[in-house]
Short mmCIF file of C-alpha atoms and ligand atoms in Angstrom, two decimals:
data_model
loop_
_atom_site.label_atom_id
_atom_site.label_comp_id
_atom_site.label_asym_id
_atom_site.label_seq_id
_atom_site.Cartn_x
_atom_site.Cartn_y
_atom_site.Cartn_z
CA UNK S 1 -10.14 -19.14 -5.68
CA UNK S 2 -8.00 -16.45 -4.44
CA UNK S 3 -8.73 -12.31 -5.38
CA UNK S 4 -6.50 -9.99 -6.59
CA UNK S 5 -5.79 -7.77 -3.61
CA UNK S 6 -4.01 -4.01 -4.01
CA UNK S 7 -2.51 -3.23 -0.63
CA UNK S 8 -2.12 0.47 -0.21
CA UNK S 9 1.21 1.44 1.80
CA UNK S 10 4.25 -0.67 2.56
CA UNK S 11 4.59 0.21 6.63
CA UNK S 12 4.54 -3.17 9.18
CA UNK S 13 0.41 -3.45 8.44
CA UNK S 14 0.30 -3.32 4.74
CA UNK S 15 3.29 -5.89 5.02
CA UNK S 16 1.89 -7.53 7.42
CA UNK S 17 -1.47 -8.38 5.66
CA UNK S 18 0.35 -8.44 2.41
CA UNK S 19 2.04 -11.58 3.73
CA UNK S 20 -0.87 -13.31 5.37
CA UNK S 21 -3.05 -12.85 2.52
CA UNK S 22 -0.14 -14.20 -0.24
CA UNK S 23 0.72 -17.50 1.80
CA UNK S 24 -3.86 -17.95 2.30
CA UNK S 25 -3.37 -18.20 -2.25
CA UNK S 26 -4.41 -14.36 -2.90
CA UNK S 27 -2.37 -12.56 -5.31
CA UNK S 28 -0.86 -9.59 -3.79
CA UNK S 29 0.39 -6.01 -4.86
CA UNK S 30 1.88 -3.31 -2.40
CA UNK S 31 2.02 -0.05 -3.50
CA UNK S 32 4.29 2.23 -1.40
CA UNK S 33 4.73 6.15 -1.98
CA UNK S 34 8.25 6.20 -0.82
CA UNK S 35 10.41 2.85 0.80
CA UNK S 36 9.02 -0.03 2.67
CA UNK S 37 8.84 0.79 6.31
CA UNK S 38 10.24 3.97 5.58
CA UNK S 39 7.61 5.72 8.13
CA UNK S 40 6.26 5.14 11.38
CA UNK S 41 7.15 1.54 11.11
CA UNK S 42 10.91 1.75 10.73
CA UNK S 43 11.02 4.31 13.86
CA UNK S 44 9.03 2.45 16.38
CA UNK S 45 10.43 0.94 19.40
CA UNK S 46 9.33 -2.49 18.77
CA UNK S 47 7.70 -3.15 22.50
CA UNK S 48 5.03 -5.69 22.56
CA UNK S 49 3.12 -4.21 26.21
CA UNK S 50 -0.71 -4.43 26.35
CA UNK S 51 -0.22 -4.48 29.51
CA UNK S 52 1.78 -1.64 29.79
CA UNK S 53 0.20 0.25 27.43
CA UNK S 54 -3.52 -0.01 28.54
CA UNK S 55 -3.78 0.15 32.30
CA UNK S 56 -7.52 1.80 32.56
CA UNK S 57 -10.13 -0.50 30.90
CA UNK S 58 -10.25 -3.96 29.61
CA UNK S 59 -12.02 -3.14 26.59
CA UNK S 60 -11.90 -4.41 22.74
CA UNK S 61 -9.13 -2.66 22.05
CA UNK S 62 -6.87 -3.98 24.72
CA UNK S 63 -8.47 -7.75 23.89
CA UNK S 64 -7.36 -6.78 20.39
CA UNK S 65 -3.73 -6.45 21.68
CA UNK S 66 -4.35 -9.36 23.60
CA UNK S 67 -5.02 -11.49 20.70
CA UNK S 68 -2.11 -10.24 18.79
CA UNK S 69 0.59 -10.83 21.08
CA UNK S 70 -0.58 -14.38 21.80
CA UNK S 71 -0.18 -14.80 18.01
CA UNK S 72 3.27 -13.25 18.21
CA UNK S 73 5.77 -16.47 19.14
CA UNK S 74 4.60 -18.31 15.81
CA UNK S 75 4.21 -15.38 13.56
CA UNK S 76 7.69 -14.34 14.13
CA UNK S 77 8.93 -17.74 13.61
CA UNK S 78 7.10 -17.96 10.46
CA UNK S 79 8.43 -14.38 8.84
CA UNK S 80 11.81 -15.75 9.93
CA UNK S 81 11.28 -18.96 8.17
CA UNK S 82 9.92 -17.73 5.24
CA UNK S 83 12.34 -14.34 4.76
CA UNK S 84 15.10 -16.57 5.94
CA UNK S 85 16.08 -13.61 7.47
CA UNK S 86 16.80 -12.95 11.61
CA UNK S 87 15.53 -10.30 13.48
CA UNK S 88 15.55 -9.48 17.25
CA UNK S 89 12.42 -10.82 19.26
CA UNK S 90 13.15 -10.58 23.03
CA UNK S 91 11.14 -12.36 25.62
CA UNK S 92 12.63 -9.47 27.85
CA UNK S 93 9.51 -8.61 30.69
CA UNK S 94 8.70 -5.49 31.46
CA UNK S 95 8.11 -3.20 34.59
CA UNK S 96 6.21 -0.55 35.06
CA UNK S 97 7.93 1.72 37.98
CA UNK S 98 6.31 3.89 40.03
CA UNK S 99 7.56 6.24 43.05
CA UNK S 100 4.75 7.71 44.97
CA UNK S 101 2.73 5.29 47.49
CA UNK S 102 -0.30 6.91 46.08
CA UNK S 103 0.23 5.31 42.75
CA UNK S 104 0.64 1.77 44.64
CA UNK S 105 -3.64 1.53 44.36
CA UNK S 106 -3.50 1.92 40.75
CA UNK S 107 -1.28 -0.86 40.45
CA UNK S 108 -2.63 -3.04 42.63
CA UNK S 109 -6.51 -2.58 40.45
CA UNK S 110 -4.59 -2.99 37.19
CA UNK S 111 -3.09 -6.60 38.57
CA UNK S 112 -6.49 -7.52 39.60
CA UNK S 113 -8.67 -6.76 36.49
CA UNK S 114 -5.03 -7.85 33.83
CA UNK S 115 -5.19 -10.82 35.84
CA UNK S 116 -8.82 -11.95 35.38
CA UNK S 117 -7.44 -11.98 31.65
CA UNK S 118 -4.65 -14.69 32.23
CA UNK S 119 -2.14 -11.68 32.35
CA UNK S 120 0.89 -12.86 34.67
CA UNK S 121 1.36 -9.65 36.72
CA UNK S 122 3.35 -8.94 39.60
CA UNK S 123 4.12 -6.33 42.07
CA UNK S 124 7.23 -5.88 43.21
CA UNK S 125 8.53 -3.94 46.14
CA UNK S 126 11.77 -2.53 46.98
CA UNK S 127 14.99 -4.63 47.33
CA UNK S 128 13.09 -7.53 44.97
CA UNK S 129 12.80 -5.25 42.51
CA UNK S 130 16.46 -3.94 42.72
CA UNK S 131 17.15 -6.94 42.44
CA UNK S 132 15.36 -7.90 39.14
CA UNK S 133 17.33 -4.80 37.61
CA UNK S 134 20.17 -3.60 39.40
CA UNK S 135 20.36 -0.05 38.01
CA UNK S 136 17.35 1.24 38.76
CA UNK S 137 16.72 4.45 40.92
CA UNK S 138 16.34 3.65 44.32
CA UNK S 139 13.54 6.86 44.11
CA UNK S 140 11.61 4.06 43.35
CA UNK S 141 9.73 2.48 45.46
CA UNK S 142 7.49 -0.90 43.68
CA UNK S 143 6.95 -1.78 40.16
CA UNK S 144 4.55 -4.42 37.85
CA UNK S 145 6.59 -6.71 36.55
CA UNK S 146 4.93 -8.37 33.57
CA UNK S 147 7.38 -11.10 32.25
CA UNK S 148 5.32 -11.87 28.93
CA UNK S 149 6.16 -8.77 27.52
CA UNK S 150 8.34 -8.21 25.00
CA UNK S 151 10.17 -6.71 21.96
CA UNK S 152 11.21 -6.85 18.89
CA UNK S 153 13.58 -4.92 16.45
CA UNK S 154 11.38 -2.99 14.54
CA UNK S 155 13.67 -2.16 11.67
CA UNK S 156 14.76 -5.30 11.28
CA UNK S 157 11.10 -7.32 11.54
CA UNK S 158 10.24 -4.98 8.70
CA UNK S 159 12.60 -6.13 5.66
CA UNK S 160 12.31 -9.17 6.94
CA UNK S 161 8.32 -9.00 6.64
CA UNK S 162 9.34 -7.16 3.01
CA UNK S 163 11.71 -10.38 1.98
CA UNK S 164 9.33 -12.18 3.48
CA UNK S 165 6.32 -10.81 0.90
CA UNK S 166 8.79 -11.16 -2.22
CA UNK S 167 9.93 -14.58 -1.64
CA UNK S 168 5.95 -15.74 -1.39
CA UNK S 169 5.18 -14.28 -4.62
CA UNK S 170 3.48 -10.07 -3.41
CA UNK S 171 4.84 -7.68 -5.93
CA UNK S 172 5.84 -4.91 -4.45
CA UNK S 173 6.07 -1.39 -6.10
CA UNK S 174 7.41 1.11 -4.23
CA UNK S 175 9.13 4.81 -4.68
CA UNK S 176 5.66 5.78 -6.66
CA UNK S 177 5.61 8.93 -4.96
CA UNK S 178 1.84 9.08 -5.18
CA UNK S 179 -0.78 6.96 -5.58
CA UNK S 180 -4.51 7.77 -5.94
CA UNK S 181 -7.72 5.57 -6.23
CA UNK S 182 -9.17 6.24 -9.35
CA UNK S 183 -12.00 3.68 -9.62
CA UNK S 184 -13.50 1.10 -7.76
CA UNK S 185 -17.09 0.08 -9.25
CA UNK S 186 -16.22 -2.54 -11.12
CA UNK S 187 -12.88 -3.35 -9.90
CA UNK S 188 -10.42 -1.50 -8.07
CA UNK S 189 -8.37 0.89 -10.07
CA UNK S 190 -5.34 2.68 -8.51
CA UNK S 191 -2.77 4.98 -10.67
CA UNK S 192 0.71 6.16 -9.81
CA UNK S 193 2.35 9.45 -10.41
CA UNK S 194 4.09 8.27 -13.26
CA UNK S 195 0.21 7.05 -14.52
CA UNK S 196 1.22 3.15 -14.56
CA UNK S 197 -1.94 2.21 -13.18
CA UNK S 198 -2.66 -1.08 -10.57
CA UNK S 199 -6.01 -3.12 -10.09
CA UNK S 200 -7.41 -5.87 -8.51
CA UNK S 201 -10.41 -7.31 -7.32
CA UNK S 202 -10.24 -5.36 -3.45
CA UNK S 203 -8.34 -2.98 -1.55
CA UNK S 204 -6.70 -2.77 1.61
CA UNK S 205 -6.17 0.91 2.64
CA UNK S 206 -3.12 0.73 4.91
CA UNK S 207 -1.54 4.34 4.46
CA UNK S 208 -1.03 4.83 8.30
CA UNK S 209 -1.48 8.99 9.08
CA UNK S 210 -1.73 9.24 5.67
CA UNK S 211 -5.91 7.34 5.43
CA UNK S 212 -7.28 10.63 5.64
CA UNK S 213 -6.12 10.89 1.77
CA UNK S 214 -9.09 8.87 0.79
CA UNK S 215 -11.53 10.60 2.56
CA UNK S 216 -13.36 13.11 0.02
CA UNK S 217 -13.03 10.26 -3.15
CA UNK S 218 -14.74 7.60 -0.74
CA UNK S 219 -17.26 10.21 1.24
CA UNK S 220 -16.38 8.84 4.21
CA UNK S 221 -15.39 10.28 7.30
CA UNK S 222 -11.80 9.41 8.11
CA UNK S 223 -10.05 11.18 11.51
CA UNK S 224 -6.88 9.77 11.31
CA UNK S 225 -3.46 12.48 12.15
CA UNK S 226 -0.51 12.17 12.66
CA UNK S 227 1.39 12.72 16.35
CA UNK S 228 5.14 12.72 16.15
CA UNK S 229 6.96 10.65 18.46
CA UNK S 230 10.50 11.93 18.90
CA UNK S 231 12.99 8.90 20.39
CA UNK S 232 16.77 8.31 21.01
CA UNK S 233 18.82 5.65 21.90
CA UNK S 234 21.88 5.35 23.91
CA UNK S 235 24.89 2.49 23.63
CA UNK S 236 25.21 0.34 27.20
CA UNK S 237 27.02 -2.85 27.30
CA UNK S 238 24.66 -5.38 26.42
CA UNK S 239 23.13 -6.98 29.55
CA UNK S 240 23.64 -4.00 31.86
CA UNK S 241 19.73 -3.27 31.17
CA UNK S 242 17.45 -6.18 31.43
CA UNK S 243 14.00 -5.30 31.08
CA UNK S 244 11.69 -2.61 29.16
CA UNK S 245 11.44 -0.05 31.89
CA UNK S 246 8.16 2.17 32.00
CA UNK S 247 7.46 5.36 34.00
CA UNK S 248 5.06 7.83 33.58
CA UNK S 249 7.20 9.93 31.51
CA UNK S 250 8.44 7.18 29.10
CA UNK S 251 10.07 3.94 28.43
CA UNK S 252 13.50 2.19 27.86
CA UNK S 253 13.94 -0.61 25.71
CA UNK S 254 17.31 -2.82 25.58
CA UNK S 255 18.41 -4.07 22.32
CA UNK S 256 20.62 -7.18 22.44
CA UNK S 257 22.69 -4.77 20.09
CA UNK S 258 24.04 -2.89 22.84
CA UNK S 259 21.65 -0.03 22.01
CA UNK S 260 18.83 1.44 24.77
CA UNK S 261 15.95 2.63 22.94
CA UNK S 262 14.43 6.02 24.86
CA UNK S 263 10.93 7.39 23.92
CA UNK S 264 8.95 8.75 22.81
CA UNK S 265 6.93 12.52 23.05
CA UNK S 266 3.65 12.77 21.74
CA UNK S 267 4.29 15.82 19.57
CA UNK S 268 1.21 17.62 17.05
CA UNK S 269 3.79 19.12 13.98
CA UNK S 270 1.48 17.63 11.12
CA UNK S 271 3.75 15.56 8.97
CA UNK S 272 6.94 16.55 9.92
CA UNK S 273 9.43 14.03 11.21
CA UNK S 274 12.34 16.40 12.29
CA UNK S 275 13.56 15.57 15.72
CA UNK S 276 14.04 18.91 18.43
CA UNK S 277 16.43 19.81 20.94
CA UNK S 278 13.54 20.36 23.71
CA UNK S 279 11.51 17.06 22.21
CA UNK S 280 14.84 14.82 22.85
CA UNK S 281 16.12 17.17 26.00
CA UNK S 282 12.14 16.33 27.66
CA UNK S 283 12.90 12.61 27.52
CA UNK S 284 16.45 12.47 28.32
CA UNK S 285 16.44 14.92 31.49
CA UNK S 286 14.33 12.71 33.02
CA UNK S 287 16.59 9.56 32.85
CA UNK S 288 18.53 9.93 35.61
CA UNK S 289 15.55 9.74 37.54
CA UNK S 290 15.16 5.61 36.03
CA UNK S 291 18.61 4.97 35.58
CA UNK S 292 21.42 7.12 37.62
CA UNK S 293 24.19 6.08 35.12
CA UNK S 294 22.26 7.56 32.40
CA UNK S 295 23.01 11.06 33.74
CA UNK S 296 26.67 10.61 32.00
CA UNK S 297 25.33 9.05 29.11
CA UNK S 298 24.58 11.29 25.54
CA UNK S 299 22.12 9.57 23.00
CA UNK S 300 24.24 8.54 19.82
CA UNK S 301 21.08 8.16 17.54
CA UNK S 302 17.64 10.48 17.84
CA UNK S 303 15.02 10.20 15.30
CA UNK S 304 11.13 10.66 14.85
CA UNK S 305 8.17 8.98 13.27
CA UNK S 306 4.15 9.75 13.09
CA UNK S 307 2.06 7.92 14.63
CA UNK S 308 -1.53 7.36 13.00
CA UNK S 309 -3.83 7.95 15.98
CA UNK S 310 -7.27 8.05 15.35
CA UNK S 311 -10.01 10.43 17.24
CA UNK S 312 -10.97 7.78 19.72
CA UNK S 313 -7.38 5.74 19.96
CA UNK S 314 -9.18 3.07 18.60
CA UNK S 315 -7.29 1.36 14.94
CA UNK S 316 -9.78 1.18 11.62
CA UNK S 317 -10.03 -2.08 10.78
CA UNK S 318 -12.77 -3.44 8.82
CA UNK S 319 -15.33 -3.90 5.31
CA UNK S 320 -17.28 -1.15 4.25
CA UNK S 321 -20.41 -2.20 4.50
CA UNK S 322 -21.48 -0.95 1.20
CA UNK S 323 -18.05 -1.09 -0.87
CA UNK S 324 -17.05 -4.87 0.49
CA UNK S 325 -13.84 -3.97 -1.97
CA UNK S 326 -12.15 -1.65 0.33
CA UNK S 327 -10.94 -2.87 3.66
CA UNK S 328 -9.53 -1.07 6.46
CA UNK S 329 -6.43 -1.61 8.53
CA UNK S 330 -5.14 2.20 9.34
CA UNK S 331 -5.00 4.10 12.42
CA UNK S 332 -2.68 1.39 14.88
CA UNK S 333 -1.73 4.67 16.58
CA UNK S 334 0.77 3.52 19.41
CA UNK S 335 0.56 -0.08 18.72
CA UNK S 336 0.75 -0.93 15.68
CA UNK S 337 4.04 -3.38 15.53
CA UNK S 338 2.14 -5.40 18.83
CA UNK S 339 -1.39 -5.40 16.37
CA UNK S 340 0.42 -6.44 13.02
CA UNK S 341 -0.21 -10.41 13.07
CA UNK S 342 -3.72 -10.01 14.46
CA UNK S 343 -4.70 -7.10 11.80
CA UNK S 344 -3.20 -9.16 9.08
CA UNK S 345 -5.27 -12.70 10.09
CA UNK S 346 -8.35 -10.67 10.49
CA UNK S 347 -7.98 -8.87 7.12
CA UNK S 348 -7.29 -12.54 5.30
CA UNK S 349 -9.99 -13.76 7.32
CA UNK S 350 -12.71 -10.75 6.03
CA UNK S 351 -11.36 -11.79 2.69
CA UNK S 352 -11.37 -15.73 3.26
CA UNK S 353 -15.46 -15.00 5.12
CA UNK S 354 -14.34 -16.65 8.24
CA UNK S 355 -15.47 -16.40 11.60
CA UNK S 356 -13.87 -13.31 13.18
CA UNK S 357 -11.02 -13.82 15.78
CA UNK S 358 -12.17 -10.51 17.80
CA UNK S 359 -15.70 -8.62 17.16
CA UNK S 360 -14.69 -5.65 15.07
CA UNK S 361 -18.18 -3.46 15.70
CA UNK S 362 -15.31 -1.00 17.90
CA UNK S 363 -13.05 -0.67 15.14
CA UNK S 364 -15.84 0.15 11.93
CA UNK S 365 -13.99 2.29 9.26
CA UNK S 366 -17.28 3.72 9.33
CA UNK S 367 -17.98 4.87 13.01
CA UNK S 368 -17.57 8.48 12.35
CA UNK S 369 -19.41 9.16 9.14
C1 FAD D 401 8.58 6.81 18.04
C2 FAD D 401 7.58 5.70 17.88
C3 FAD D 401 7.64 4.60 18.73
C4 FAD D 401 6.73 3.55 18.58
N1 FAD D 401 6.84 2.46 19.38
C5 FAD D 401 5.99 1.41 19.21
C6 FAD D 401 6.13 0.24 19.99
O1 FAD D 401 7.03 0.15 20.83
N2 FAD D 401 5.26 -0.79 19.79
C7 FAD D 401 4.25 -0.73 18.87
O2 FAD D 401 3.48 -1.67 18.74
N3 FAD D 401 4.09 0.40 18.11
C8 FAD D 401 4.93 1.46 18.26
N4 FAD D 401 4.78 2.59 17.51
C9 FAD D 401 3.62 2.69 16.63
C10 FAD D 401 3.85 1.97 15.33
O3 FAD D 401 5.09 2.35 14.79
C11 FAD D 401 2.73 2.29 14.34
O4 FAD D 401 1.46 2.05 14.92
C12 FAD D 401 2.85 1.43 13.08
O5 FAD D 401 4.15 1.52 12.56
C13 FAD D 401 1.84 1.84 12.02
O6 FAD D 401 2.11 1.07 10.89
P1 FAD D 401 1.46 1.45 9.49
O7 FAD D 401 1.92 0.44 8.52
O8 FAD D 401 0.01 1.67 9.67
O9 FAD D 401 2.07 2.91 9.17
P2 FAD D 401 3.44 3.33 8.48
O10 FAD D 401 4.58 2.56 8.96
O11 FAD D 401 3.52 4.82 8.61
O12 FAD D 401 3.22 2.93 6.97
C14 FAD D 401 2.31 3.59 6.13
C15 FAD D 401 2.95 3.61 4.75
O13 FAD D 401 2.01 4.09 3.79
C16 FAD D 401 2.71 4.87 2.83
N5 FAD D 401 1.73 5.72 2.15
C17 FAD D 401 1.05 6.79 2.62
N6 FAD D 401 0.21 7.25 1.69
C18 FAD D 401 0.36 6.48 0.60
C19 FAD D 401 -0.22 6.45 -0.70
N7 FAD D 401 -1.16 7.32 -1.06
N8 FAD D 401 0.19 5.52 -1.56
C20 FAD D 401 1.14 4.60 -1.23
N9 FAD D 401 1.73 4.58 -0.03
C21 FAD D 401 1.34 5.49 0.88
C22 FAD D 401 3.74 5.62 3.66
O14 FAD D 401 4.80 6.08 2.84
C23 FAD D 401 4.15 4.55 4.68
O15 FAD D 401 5.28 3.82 4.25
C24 FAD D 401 5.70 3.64 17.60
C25 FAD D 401 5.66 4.74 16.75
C26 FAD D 401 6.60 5.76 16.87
C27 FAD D 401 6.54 6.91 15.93
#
């Protein structure tokens, strides 16, 4: 028989799990502080790049990512289907640029160990990289190309993930300012600002770089903060950029919209989302430098979200071991539109006592209590 889950937060995980755990016969609430992927979820750039993204060590976290983005081409199809609502998912490649022959080695290990993990990786040099993407710098001298990475457009995957949650049966509350957990002995007891209170049989705390909330009611150790990532975007004609373009001082992203994402800094301002003049001028001074014709070009759009990175980069996902009511999924840090499907099977699967799709002993709530 399904449980009566309370989902706390309405970002891209809460929805995320929201909607796996509704269509396995739970009965789902979200409660949301302010809108619906109004945070870090709704700002993101959408890219789907383990391999991009980790390029040291192949360890559970990067299998994690793994997992998730081979989950990716029929999760999207099935929000799509279900929302009956589009959104942008790009099968776009990516390449990761580099201009120094010294950083040529690096490459060249990361292909060999992303490769003993079925990752499709290749280097390319010079004039077969130009011509791959005809705009980039020619400062440039070899680049991974990684052709199963890919995007999608974040804004858009979330109210289609929240249309997606309605239409399945969730109730969703949301512009409750603040919500607390009162109780959670016998069952769990949450109350709004306005004191309507919520319960349910368990919880899933996904608050993003807001977890650390629950830290003194549960006793538990919870280092999760928030880093500000400042981004802008830029209007090309669609097609002039082709794939998600990494260097070691950020990323480009093209929408089929026309628009070319730019991020992000890595910014410590506590919860403040305002964007700066230096933040935005750091990323965009450095274009010209990936793509020449960018020197002309001014952002039309610059905005900012938080991040919830944890102290070891590693998400929170996971039972308490002695509260089995309250469930982690917090903390997705960088990733956390990539680790959405797999964080929302392996919640319904805690729930649903099945065999777990990646070992979770690296992402305990409990690993720094
Ligand atoms: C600029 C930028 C670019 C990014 N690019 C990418 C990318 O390309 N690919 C990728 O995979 N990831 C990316 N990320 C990271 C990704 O956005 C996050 O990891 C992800 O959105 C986290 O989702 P979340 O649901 O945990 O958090 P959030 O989206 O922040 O949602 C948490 C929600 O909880 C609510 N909340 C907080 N406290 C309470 C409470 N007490 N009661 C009720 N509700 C509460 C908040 O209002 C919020 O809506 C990027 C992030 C930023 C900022």
């Amino acid at each position: 028989m399904g449980e009566r889950i309370v989902v706390l937060g309405g970002g891209i995980i809460g929805l995320a799990t929201a909607f796996e755990c509704q269509r396995r016969g739970h009965e789902v609430v979200v409660l949301e502080k302010v809108a619906c992927g109004g945070q870090a979820s709704g700002a993101a750039a959408g890219m789907l790049a383990p391999f991009s993204e980790i390029g040291e060590d192949p360890d559970d976290f990067f299998r994690l990512c793994l997992e998730s983005l081979k989950l990716y081409p029929k999760w999207q199809k099935e929000v799509k289907e279900v929302s009956g609502m589009n959104f942008e998912y790009t099968n776009s490649g990516s390449l990761h640029c580099v201009y120094h022959e010294a950083d040529l080695l690096a490459l060249e290990t990361r292909q060999q160990w992303q490769g003993q993990f079925g990752a499709k990786a290749e280097i390319l040099y010079g004039e077969d990289l130009f011509k791959l993407e005809k705009e980039l710098s020619r400062d440039m001298i070899a680049a991974m190309y990684y052709p199963e990475e890919s995007h999608v457009y974040a804004p858009d995957y979330v109210k289609a993930l929240e249309e997606g949650c309605r239409k399945l049966g969730v109730k969703i509350y949301d512009y409750l300012e603040e919500v607390t957990l009162h109780s959670w002995q016998s069952e769990i007891t949450m109350v709004a600002k306005d004191g309507r209170t919520f319960s349910g049989d368990r919880l899933v705390v996904s608050n993003g770089a807001w977890a650390k909330e629950l830290e003194t009611v549960l006793d538990l150790s919870i280092p999760v903060y928030p880093i500000r990532g400042q981004i802008c975007a830029y209007n090309i004609p669609v097609g002039k950029v082709k794939h998600i373009i990494y260097t070691s001082q950020g990323y480009l992203v093209p929408k089929a919209n026309g628009t070319l994402v730019n991020g992000a800094s890595e910014d410590i301002a506590g919860f403040n989302t305002a964007v700066t003049e230096k933040g935005i001028r750091r990323l965009t001074n450095w274009n010209k430098n990936v793509l020449p014709f960018l020197e002309e070009e001014v952002p039309f759009h610059t905005w900012a979200g938080l991040r919830p990175a944890t102290q070891d980069g590693y998400p929170l996902i996971g039972t308490l071991s002695n509260t089995p009511e309250i469930i982690f999924a917090a903390g997705h840090y960088r990733n956390g539109i990539l680790l959405s499907p797999v964080t929302a099977h392996i919640v319904a699967d805690l729930l649903d006592k099945k065999q777990e799709i990646v070992p979770l002993t690296s992402f305990s709530p409990e690993r720094f209590s």
